[in-house]
Short mmCIF file of C-alpha atoms and ligand atoms in Angstrom, two decimals:
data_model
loop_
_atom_site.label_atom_id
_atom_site.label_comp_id
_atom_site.label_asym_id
_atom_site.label_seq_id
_atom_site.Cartn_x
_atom_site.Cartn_y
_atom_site.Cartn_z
CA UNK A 1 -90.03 -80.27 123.65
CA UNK A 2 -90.16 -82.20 126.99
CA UNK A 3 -87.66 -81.97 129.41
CA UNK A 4 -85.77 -85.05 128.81
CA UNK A 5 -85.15 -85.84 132.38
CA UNK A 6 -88.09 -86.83 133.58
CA UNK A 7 -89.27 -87.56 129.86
CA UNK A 8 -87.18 -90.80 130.37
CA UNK A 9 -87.78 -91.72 133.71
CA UNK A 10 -91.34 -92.94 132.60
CA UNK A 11 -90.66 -93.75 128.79
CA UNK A 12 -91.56 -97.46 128.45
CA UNK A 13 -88.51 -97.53 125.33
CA UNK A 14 -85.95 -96.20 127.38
CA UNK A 15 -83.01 -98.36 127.06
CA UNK A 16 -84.42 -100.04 123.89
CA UNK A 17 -81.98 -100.64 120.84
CA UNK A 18 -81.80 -98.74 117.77
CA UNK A 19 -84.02 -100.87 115.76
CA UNK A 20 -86.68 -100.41 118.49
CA UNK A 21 -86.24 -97.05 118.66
CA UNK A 22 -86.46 -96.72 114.73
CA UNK A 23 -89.80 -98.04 114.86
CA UNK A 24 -91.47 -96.77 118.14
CA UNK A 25 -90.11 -93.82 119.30
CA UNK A 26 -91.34 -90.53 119.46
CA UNK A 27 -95.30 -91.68 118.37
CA UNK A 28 -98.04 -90.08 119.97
CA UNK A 29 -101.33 -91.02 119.15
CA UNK A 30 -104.85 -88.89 118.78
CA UNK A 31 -108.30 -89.61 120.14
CA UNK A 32 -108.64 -92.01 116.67
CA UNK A 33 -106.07 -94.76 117.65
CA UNK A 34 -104.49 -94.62 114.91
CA UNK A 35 -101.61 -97.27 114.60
CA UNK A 36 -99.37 -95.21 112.00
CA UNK A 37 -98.16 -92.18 112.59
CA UNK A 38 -101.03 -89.26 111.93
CA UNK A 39 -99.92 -86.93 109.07
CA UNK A 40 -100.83 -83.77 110.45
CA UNK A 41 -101.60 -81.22 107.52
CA UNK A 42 -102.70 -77.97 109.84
CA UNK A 43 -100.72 -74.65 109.23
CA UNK A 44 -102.12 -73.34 112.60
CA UNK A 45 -104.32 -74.55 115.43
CA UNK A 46 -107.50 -73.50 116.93
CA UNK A 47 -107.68 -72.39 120.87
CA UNK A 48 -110.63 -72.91 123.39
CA UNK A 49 -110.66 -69.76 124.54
CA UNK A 50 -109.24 -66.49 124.54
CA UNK A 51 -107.54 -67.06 127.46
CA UNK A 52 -106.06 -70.47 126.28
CA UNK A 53 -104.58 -68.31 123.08
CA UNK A 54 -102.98 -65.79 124.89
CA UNK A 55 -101.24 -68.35 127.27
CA UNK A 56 -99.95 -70.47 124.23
CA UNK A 57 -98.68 -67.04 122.55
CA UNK A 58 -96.67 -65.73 125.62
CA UNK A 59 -95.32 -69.58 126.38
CA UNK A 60 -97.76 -69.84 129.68
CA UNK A 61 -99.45 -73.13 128.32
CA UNK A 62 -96.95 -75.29 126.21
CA UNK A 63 -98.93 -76.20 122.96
CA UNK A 64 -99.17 -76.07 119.22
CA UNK A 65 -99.86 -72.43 118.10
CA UNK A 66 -98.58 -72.58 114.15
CA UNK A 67 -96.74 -74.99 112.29
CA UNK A 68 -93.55 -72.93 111.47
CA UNK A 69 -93.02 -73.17 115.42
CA UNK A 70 -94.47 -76.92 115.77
CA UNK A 71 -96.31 -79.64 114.72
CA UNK A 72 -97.06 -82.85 115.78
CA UNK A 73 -95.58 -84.51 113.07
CA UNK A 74 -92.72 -82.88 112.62
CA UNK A 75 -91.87 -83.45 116.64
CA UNK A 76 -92.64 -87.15 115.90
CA UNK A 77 -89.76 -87.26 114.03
CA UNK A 78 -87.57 -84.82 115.71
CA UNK A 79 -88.22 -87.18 119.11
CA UNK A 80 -87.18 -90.13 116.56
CA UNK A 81 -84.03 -88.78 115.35
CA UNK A 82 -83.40 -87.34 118.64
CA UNK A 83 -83.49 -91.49 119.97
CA UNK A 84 -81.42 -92.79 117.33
CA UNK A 85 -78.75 -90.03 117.88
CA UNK A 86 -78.55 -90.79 121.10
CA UNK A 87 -79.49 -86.84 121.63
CA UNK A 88 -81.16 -84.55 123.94
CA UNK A 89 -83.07 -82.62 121.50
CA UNK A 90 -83.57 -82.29 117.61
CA UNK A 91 -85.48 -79.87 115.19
CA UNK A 92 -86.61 -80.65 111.75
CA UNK A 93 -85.40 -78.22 108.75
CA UNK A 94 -86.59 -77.90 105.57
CA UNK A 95 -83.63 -79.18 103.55
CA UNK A 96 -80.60 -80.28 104.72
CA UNK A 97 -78.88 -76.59 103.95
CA UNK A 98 -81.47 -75.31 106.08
CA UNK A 99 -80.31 -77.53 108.94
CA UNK A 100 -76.67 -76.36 108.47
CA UNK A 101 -77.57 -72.51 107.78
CA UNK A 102 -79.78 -72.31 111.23
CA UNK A 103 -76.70 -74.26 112.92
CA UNK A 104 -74.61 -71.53 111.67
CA UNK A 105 -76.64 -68.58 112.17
CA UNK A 106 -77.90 -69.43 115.44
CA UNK A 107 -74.93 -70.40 117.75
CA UNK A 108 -72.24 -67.78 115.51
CA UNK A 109 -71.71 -64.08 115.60
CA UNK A 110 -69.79 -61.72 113.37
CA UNK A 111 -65.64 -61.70 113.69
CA UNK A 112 -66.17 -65.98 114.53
CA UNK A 113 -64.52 -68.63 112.69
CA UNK A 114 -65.29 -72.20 111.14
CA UNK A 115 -62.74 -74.51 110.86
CA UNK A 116 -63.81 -76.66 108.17
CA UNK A 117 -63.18 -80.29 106.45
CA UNK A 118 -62.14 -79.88 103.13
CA UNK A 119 -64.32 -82.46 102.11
CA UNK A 120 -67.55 -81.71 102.61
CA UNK A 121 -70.60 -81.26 100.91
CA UNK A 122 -70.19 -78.44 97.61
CA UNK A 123 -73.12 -76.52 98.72
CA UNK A 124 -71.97 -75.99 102.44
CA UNK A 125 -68.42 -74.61 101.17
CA UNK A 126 -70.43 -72.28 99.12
CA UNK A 127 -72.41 -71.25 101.90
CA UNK A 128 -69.34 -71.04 104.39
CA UNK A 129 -67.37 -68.47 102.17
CA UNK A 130 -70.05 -67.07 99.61
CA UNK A 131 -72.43 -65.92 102.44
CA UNK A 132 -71.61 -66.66 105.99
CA UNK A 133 -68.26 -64.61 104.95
CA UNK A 134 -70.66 -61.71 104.36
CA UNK A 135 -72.22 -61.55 107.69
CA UNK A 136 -68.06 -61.45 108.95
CA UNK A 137 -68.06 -65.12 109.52
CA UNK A 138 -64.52 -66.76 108.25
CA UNK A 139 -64.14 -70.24 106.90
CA UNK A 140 -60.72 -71.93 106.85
CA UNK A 141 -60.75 -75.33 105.08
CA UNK A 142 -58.09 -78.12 106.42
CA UNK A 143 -57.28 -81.56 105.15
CA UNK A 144 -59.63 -84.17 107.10
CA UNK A 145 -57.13 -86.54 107.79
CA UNK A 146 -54.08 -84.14 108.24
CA UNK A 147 -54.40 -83.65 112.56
CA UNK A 148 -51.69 -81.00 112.99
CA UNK A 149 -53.53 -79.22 110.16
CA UNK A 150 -56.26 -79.19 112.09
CA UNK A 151 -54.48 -78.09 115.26
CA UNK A 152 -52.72 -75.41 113.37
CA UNK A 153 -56.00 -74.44 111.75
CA UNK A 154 -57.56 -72.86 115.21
CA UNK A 155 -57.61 -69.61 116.39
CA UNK A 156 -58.91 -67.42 119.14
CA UNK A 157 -62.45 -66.96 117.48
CA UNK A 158 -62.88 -70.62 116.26
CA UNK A 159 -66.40 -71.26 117.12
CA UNK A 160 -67.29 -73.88 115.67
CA UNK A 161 -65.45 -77.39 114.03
CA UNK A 162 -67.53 -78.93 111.05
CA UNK A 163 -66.38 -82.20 109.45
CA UNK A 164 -68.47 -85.18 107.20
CA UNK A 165 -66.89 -88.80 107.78
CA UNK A 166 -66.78 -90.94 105.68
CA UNK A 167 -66.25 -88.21 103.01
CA UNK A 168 -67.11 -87.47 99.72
CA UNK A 169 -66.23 -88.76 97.15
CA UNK A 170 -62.91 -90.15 98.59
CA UNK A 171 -64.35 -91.89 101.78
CA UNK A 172 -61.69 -90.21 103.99
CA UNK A 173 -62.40 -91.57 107.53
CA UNK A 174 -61.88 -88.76 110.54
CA UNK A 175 -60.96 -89.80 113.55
CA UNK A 176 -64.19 -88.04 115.44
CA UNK A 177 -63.08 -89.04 119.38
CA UNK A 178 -59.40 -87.33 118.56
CA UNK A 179 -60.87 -84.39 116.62
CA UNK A 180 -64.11 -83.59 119.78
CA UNK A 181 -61.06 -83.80 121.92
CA UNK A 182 -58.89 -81.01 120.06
CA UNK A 183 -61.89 -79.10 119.40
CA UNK A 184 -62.81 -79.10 122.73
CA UNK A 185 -59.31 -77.99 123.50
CA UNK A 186 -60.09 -74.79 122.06
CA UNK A 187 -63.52 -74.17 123.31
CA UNK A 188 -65.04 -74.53 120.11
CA UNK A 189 -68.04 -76.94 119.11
CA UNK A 190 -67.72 -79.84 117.31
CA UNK A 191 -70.45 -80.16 114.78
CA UNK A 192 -70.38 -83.71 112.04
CA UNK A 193 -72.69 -84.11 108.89
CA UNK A 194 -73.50 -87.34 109.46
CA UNK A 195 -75.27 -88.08 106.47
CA UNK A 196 -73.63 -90.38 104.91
CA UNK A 197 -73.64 -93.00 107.38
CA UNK A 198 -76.77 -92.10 109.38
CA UNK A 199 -77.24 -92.94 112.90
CA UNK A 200 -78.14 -96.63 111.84
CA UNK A 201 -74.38 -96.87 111.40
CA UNK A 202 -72.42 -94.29 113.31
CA UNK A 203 -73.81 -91.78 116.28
CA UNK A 204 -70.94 -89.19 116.47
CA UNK A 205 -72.50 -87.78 119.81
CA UNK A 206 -70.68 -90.99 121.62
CA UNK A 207 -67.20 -89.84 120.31
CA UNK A 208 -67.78 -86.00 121.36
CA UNK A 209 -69.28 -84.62 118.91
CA UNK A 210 -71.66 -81.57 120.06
CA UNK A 211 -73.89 -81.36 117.25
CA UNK A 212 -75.33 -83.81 114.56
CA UNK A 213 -76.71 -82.59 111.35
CA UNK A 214 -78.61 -84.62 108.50
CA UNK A 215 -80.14 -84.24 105.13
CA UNK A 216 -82.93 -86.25 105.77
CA UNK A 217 -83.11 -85.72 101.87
CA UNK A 218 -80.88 -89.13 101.23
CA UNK A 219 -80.70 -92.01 103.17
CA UNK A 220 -83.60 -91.12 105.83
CA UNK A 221 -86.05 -90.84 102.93
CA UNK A 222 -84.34 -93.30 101.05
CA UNK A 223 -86.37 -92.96 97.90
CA UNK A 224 -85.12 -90.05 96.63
CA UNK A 225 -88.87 -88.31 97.22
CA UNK A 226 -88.46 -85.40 99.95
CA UNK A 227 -86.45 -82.90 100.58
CA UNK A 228 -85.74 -81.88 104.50
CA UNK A 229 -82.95 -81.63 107.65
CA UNK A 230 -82.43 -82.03 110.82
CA UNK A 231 -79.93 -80.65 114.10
CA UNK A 232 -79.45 -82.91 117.16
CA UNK A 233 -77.76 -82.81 119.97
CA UNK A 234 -77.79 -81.21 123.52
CA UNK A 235 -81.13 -79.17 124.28
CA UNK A 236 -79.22 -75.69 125.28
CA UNK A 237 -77.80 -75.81 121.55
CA UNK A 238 -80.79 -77.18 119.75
CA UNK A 239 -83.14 -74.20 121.30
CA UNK A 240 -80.86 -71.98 119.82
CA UNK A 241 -81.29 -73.46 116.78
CA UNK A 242 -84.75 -73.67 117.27
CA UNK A 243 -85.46 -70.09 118.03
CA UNK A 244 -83.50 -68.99 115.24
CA UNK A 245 -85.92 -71.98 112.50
CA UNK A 246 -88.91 -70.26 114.27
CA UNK A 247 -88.32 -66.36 113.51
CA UNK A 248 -86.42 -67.22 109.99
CA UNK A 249 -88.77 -70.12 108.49
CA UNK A 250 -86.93 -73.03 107.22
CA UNK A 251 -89.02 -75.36 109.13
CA UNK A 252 -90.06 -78.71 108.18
CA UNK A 253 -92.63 -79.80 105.78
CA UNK A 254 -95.10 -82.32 107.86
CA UNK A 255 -95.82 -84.31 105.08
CA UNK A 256 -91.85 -84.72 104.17
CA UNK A 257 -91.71 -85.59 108.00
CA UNK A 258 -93.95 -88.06 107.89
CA UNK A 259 -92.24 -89.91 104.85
CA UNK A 260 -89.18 -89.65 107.11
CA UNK A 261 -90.66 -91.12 109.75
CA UNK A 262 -91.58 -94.19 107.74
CA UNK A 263 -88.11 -93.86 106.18
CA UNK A 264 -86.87 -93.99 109.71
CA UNK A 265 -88.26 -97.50 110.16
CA UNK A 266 -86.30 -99.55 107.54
CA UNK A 267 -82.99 -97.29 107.60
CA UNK A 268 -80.90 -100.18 109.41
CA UNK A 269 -82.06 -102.39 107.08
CA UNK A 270 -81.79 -100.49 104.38
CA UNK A 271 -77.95 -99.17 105.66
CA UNK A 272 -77.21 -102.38 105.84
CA UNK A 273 -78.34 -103.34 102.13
CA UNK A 274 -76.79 -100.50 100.97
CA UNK A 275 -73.50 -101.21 102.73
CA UNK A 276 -73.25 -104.82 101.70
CA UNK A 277 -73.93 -104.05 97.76
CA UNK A 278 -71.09 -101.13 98.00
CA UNK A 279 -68.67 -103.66 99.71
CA UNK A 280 -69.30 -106.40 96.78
CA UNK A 281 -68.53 -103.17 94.15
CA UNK A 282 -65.74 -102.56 95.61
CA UNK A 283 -64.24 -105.34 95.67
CA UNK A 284 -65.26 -106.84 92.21
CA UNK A 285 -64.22 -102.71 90.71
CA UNK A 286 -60.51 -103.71 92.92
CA UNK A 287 -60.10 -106.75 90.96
CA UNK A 288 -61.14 -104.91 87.53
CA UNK A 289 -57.98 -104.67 85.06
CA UNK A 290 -59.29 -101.14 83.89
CA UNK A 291 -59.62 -99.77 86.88
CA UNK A 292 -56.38 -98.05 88.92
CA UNK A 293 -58.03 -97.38 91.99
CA UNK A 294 -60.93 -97.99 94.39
CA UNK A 295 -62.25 -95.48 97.44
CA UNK A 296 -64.23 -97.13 100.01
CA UNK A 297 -63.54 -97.49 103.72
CA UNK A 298 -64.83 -101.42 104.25
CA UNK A 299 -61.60 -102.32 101.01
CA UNK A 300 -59.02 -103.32 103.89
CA UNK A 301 -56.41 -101.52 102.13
CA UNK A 302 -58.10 -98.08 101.95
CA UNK A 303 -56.15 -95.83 104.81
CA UNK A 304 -59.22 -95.49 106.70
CA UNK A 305 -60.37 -98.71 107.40
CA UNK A 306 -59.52 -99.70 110.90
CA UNK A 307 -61.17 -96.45 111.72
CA UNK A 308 -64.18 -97.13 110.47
CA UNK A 309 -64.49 -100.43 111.83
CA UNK A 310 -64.25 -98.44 115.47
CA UNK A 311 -66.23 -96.11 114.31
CA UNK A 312 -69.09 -97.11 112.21
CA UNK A 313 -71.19 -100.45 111.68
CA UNK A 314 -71.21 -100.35 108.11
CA UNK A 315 -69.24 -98.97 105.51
CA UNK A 316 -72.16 -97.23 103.92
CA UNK A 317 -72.97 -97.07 100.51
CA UNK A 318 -71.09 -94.37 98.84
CA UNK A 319 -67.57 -95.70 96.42
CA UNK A 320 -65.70 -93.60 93.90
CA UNK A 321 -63.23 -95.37 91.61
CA UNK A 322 -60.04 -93.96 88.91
CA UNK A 323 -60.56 -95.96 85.37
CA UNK A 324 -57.43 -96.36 83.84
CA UNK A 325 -57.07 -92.73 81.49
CA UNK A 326 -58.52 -89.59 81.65
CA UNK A 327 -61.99 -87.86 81.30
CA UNK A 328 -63.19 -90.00 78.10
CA UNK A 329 -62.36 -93.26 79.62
CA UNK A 330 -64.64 -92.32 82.62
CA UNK A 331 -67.48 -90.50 80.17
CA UNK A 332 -67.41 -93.93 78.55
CA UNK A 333 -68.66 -95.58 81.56
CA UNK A 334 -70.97 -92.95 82.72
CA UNK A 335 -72.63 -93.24 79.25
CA UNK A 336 -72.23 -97.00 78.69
CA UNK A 337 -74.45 -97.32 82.20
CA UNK A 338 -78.15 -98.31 80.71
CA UNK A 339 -79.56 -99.03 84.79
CA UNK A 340 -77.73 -96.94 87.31
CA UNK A 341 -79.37 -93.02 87.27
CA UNK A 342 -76.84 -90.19 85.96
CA UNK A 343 -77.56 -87.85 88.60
CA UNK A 344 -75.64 -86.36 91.85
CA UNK A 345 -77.95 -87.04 94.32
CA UNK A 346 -77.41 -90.30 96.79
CA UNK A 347 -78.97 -92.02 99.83
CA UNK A 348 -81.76 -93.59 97.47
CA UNK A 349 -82.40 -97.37 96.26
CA UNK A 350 -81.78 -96.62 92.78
CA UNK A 351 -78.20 -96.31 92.62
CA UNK A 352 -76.73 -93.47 90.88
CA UNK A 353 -73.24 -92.32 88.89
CA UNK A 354 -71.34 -88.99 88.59
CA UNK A 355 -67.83 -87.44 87.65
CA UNK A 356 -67.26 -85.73 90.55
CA UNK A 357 -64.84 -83.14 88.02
CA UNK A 358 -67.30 -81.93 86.15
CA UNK A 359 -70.22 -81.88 88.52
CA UNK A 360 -70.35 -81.47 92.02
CA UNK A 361 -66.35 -80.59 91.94
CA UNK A 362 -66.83 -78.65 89.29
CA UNK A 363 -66.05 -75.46 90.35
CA UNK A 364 -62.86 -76.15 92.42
CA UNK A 365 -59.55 -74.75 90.33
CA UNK A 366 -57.45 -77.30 88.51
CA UNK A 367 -54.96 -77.09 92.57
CA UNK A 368 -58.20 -77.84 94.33
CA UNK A 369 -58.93 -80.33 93.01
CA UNK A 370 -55.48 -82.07 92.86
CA UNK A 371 -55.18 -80.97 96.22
CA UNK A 372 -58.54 -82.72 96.96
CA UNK A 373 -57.89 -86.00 95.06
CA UNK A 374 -61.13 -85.08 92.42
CA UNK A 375 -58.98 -86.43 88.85
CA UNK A 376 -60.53 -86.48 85.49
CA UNK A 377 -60.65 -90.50 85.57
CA UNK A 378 -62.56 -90.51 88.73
CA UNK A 379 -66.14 -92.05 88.76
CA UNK A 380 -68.01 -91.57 92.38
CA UNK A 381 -71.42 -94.27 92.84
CA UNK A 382 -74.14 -94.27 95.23
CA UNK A 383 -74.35 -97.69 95.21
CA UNK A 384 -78.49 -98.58 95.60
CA UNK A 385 -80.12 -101.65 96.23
CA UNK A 386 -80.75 -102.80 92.90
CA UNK A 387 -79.42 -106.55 92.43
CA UNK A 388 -75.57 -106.74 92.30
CA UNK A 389 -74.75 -109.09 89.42
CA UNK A 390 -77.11 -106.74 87.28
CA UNK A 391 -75.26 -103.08 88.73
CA UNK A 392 -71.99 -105.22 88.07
CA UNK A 393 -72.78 -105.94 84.45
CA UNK A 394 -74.13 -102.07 84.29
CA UNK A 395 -70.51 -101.13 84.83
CA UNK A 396 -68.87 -103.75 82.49
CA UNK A 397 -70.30 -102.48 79.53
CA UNK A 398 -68.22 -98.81 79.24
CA UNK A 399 -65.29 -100.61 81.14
CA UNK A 400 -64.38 -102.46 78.42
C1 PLP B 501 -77.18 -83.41 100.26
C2 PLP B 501 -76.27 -83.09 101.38
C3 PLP B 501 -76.45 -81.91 102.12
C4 PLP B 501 -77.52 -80.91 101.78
O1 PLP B 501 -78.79 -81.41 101.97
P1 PLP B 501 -80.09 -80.88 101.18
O2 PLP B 501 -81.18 -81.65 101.82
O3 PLP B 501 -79.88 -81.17 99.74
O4 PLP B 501 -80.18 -79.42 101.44
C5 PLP B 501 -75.61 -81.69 103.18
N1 PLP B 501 -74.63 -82.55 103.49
C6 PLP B 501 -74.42 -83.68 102.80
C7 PLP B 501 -73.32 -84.60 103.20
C8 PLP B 501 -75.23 -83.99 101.71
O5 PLP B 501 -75.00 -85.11 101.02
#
């Protein structure tokens, strides 16, 4: 990667704005001019000499020497994200796990601690306390919103702070500036899965946050078509990141980072779309006699609104909703949905419904998830961009 220093000093988009940066930055061009990004499908590269090979493998000559270490690409994109997150440095992962397993394994030794968001992704709880607890890592989860929780949570060996905002499936807004600061406090890193909002509507790295992580598997793609991750943040922390993606594997895919790229060039639009569609849901599922509640931070009474209007640009496109009743009353929606996709996933244009109880929540105990809000009535939507009056009427049929 270049040194950024002098890498900005003479780069014609420094100071541009997001949406410039969305589209421009980070393309380098070969010999053929082409005007979209080249797709480069090469698991190695050739040398000129003998010379020139043994220079690119001790580190002599910078250059590509085999994709699992670079590839033009992939550092397209990584320069791209790196722009948008307002970052030093980024590297590509192959999944979005990958990107949060590397983070992990990289920058944390055995006998450290995470101090942990209770609501975060299912997957990275799993990996926290199924396998990082193997290697001697420990994993204590706190209530996002609950600050002397947090305080109380730290101890000597907390490494490392790791928190999603908005959350899922509640859209719990954390305070990011006030947590960097406590984190900080203790000499730990502060690292935010900022998925679900994407850097088109929040860039955690201006509240203090050390280290950004994506699945570039939702909203960067956007279609729902590629699977791939990404770390970002200062260049000391991403080369340790780096070094660890280049001896273990998970690197990314060059075709899935070229579909991010191009993904990369309508996310504020798309944010945006996505954002205004949840925001009409909301509000038509808040004025809905069978429903009893509505989760989503741009409803002015949810608690975390006024944060996320200082936070974020957008609300994002995530909701969850309690029917009125149990289980069956929210089955009967789920099943009475003839448009909207029954699946878990999110961050694509075709919206898409789950019961958070029985899937993705699925294997907390009955206390975790009352503890965690998750009840049988609740109903969680990645709202997509599908016409509203037609995703409205999708949800009218099962709510009687
Ligand atoms: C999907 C998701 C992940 C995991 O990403 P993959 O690309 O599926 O590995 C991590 N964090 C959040 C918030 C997610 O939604």
């Amino acid at each position: 990667m270049d040194n950024f220093e002098n890498h900005l000093a003479e780069d014609p988009l420094f100071g541009a704005a997001l949406d410039t940066l969305a589209i421009r930055a980070g393309q380098t061009r070969s010999h053929e001019g082409e005007h979209s990004e080249a797709l480069y499908l090469t698991s190695s590269y050739v040398f000129g000499s003998a010379q020139e090979a043994a220079e690119r493998f001790s580190g002599a000559q910078e250059g590509n020497v085999y994709s699992r270490y670079t590839n033009p690409t992939v550092r397209m994109f990584e320069e791209r994200i790196a722009a948008l997150e307002g970052a030093e440095a980024a590297v590509g992962t192959s999944s979005g796990m990958a990107a949060i397993l590397s983070t992990c394994i990289a920058l944390l030794k055995s006998g450290d601690h995470i101090l942990c968001s209770r609501s975060v992704f299912g997957t990275t709880t799993v990996l926290f306390t199924k396998f990082l607890q193997k290697f001697g890592v420990s994993t204590t989860f706190v209530n996002p919103t609950d600050y002397s929780a947090w305080e109380a949570g730290f101890t000597a060996n907390t490494k490392l702070v790791f928190v999603e905002t908005p959350s899922n499936p509640l859209c719990d807004v954390i305070d990011l500036q006030r947590l960097a600061d406590l984190t900080h406090v203790h000499g730990a890193l502060f690292v935010v899965d900022n998925c679900f909002c994407t850097p088109a509507l929040q860039q955690p790295l201006k509240f203090g946050a050390d280290l950004i992580i994506h699945s570039a598997t939702k909203y960067i793609d956007g279609q729902g078509r590629c699977l791939g991750g990404v770390v970002a943040g200062a260049k000391q922390h991403v080369d340790e990141v780096l070094g660890f993606i280049r001896s273990a594997g998970p690197s990314m895919s060059p075709f899935n980072a070229w579909v991010f790229l191009k993904g990369l060039e309508t996310l504020r639009l798309r944010m945006e779309a996505h954002s205004r569609n949840a925001l009409a849901l909301a509000q038509w599922l808040n004025a809905h006699p069978q429903v009893e509640k509505v989760f989503y931070a741009g409803l002015p009474t949810h608690m975390g609104h006024e944060l996320a209007v200082k936070q974020q640009s957008a609300f994002g496109g995530v909701l969850s909703f309690r029917v009125k009743g149990g289980r069956e009353e929210a089955w009967k929606v789920i099943d009475a949905t003839r448009i909207m996709s029954l699946t878990a996933n999110l961050g694509d244009t075709k919206t898409t419904i789950v019961h958070p109880a029985t899937t993705t929540h699925g294997r907390l105990s009955p206390e975790q998830k009352a503890e965690a809000g998750i009840t049988e009535n609740l109903i969680r939507i990645a709202v997509g961009l599908e016409d509203i009056a037609d995703l409205k009427a999708d949800l009218a049929r099962g709510l009687g």
